[in-house]
XYZ file of C-alpha atoms in Angstrom:
214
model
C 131.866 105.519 85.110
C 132.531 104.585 88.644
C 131.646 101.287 90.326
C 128.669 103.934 92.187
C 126.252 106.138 90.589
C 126.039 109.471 92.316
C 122.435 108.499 93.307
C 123.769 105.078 95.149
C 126.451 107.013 96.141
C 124.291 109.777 98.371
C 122.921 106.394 99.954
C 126.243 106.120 101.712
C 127.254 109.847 101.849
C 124.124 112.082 102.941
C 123.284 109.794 106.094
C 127.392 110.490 107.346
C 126.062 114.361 107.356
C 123.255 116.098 106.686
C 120.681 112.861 107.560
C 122.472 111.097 109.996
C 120.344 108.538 111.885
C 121.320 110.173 115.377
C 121.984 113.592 114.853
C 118.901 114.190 112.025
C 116.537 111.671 112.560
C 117.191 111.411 116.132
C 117.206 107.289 115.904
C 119.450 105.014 118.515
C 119.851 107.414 120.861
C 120.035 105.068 123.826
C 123.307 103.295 123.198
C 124.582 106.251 121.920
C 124.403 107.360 125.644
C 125.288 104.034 127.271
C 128.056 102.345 125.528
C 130.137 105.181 124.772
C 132.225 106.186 127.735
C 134.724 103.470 126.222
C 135.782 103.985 122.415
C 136.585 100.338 122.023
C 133.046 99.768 122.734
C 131.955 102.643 120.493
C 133.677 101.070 117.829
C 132.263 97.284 118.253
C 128.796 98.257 118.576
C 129.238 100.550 115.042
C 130.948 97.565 113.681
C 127.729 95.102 115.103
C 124.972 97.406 113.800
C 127.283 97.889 110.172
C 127.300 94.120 109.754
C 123.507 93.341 111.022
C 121.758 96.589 109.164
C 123.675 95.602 105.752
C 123.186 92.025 105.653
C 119.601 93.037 106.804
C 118.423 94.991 104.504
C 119.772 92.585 101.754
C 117.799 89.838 102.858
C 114.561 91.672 103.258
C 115.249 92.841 99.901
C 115.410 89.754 98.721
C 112.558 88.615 100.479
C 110.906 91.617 99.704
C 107.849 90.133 97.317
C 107.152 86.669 99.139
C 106.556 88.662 102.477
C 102.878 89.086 103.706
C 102.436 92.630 104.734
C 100.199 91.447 107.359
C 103.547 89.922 109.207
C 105.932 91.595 107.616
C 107.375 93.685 110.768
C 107.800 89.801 112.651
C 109.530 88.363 109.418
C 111.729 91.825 109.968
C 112.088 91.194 113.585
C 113.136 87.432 113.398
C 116.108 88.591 110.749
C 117.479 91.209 112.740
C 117.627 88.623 116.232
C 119.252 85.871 113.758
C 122.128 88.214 112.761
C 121.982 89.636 116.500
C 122.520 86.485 117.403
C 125.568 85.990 115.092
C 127.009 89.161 116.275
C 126.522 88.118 120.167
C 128.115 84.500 119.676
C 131.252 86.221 118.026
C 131.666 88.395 120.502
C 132.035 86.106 123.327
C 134.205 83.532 121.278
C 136.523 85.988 120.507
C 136.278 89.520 122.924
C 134.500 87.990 126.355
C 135.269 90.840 128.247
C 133.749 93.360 125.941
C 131.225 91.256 125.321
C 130.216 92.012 128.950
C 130.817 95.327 128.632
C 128.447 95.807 126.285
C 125.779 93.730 127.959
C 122.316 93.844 126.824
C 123.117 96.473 124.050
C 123.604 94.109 121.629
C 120.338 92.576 122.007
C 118.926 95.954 122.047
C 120.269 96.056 118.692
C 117.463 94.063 117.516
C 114.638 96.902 118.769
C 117.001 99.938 117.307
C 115.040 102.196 115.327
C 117.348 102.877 112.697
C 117.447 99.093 111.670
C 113.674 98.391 111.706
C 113.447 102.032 110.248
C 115.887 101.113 107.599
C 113.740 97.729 106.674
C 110.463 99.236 106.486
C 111.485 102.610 104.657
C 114.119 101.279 102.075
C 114.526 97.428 101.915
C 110.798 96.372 101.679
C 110.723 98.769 98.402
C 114.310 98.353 96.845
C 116.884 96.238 95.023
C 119.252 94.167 97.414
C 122.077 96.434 95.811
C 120.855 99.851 96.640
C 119.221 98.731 99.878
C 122.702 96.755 100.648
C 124.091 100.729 100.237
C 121.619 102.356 102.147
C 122.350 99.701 105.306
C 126.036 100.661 105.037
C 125.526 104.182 105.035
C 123.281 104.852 107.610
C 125.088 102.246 109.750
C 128.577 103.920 109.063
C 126.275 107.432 109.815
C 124.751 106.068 113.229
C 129.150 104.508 114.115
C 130.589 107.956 113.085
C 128.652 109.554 115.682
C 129.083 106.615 118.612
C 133.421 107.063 118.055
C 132.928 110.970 118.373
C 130.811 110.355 121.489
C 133.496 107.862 122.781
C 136.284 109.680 121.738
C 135.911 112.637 123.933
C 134.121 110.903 126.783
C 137.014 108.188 127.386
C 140.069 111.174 126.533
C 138.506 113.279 129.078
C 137.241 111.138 131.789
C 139.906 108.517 131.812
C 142.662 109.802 130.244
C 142.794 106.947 127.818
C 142.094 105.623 124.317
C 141.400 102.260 123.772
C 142.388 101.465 127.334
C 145.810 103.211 126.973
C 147.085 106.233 128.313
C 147.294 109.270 126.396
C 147.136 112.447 128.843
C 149.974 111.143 130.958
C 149.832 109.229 134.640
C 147.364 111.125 136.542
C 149.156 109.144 139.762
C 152.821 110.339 138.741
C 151.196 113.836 137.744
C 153.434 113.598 134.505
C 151.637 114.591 131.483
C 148.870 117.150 131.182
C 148.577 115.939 134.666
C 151.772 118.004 135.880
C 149.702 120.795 134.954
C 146.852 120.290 137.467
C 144.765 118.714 135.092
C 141.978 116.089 136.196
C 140.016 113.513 134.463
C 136.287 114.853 134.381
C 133.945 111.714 136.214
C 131.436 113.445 134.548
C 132.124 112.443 131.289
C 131.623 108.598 131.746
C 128.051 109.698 132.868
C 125.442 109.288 130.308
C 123.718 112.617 130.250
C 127.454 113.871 129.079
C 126.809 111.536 125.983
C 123.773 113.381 125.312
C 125.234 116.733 125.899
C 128.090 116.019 123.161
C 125.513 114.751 121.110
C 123.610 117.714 121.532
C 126.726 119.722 120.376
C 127.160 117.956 117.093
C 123.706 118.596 116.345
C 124.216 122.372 117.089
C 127.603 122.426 114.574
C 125.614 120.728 111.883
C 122.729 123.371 111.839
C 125.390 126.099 112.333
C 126.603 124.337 109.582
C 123.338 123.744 107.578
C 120.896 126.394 107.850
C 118.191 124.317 105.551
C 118.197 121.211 108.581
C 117.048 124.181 111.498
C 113.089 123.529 111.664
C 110.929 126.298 111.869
């Protein structure tokens, strides 16, 4: 037997696909649109919300029988700033200037849906194991979707990846340049975040007939 059952095992798989937060539940939607015309910032907020919605969902898991359900969504909401917190202090110890970049998305992090979804659907009513699972894969499920985003936004409006350049020197024309390409402004705009977005969603129905609503 593996160290996962194929039940704990769907907690990490099934919300990469076919119930991803963004893309199926339509959850975090707004720094899916604002942080991801970088991928280095794509990749530190997925990291952020991976570390804060696991460690989350363990503790109100844990805390789980001692919490009054009359306060239970302010016990949620002062756990999720504490580790927000955490995640905001690193950040400007060790990456200052994409600390800035990111701004007041990470303390958004504390109001995203898919964390305060994740507490009051899965923790509240499970083990700290399974609901430790279930914050890893719907945090990994919500990141997959923020490096896509970031990918193609920063390749085709800058050129670059992680800050370096991969299409060639759009100055020296060498490169896809020499052939009269040009990086697309539009594509650091957010409404091109929720067109891409909006394309992912179309490939997994294509994909998926049973997730097309009638």
């Amino acid at each position: 037997m593996g160290l996962l059952s194929k039940k704990d095992a769907k907690l990490i798989t099934d919300p990469l696909a076919d119930n991803n937060p963004i893309t199926i539940q339509v959850l975090g939607i707004c720094s899916a649109l604002a942080i991801t015309a970088e991928l280095k910032a794509s990749l530190v907020m997925g990291i952020a919300v991976l570390f804060v919605l696991g460690i989350g969902n363990v503790v109100i898991s844990l805390m789980r029988n001692i919490i009054p359900s009359k306060i239970r969504i302010i016990v949620q909401l002062i756990v999720v700033a504490a580790l927000v917190i955490i995640v905001d202090q690193v950040l400007k110890a060790f990456a200052y200037e994409l600390s800035k970049t990111l701004s007041v998305f990470v303390g958004l992090i504390i109001t995203n849906c898919i964390i305060m979804g994740r507490f009051e659907a899965f923790a509240l009513a499970n083990k700290p194991w399974r609901s430790f699972l279930d914050g890893i894969g719907n945090a990994l499920g919500y990141a997959v979707i923020l490096i896509i985003v970031g990918f193609f936004r920063e390749l085709l409006g800058s050129g670059t990846l992680f800050g370096i350049p991969v299409l060639g020197d759009p100055i020296e024309k060498t490169g896809v340049y020499g052939f009269g390409y040009e990086n697309n402004g539009f594509m650091l705009m957010p409404p091109m975040a929720l067109i891409i977005v909006g394309l992912i969603i179309w490939v997994q129905r294509s994909r998926n007939k049973a997730l097309i609503e009638d």
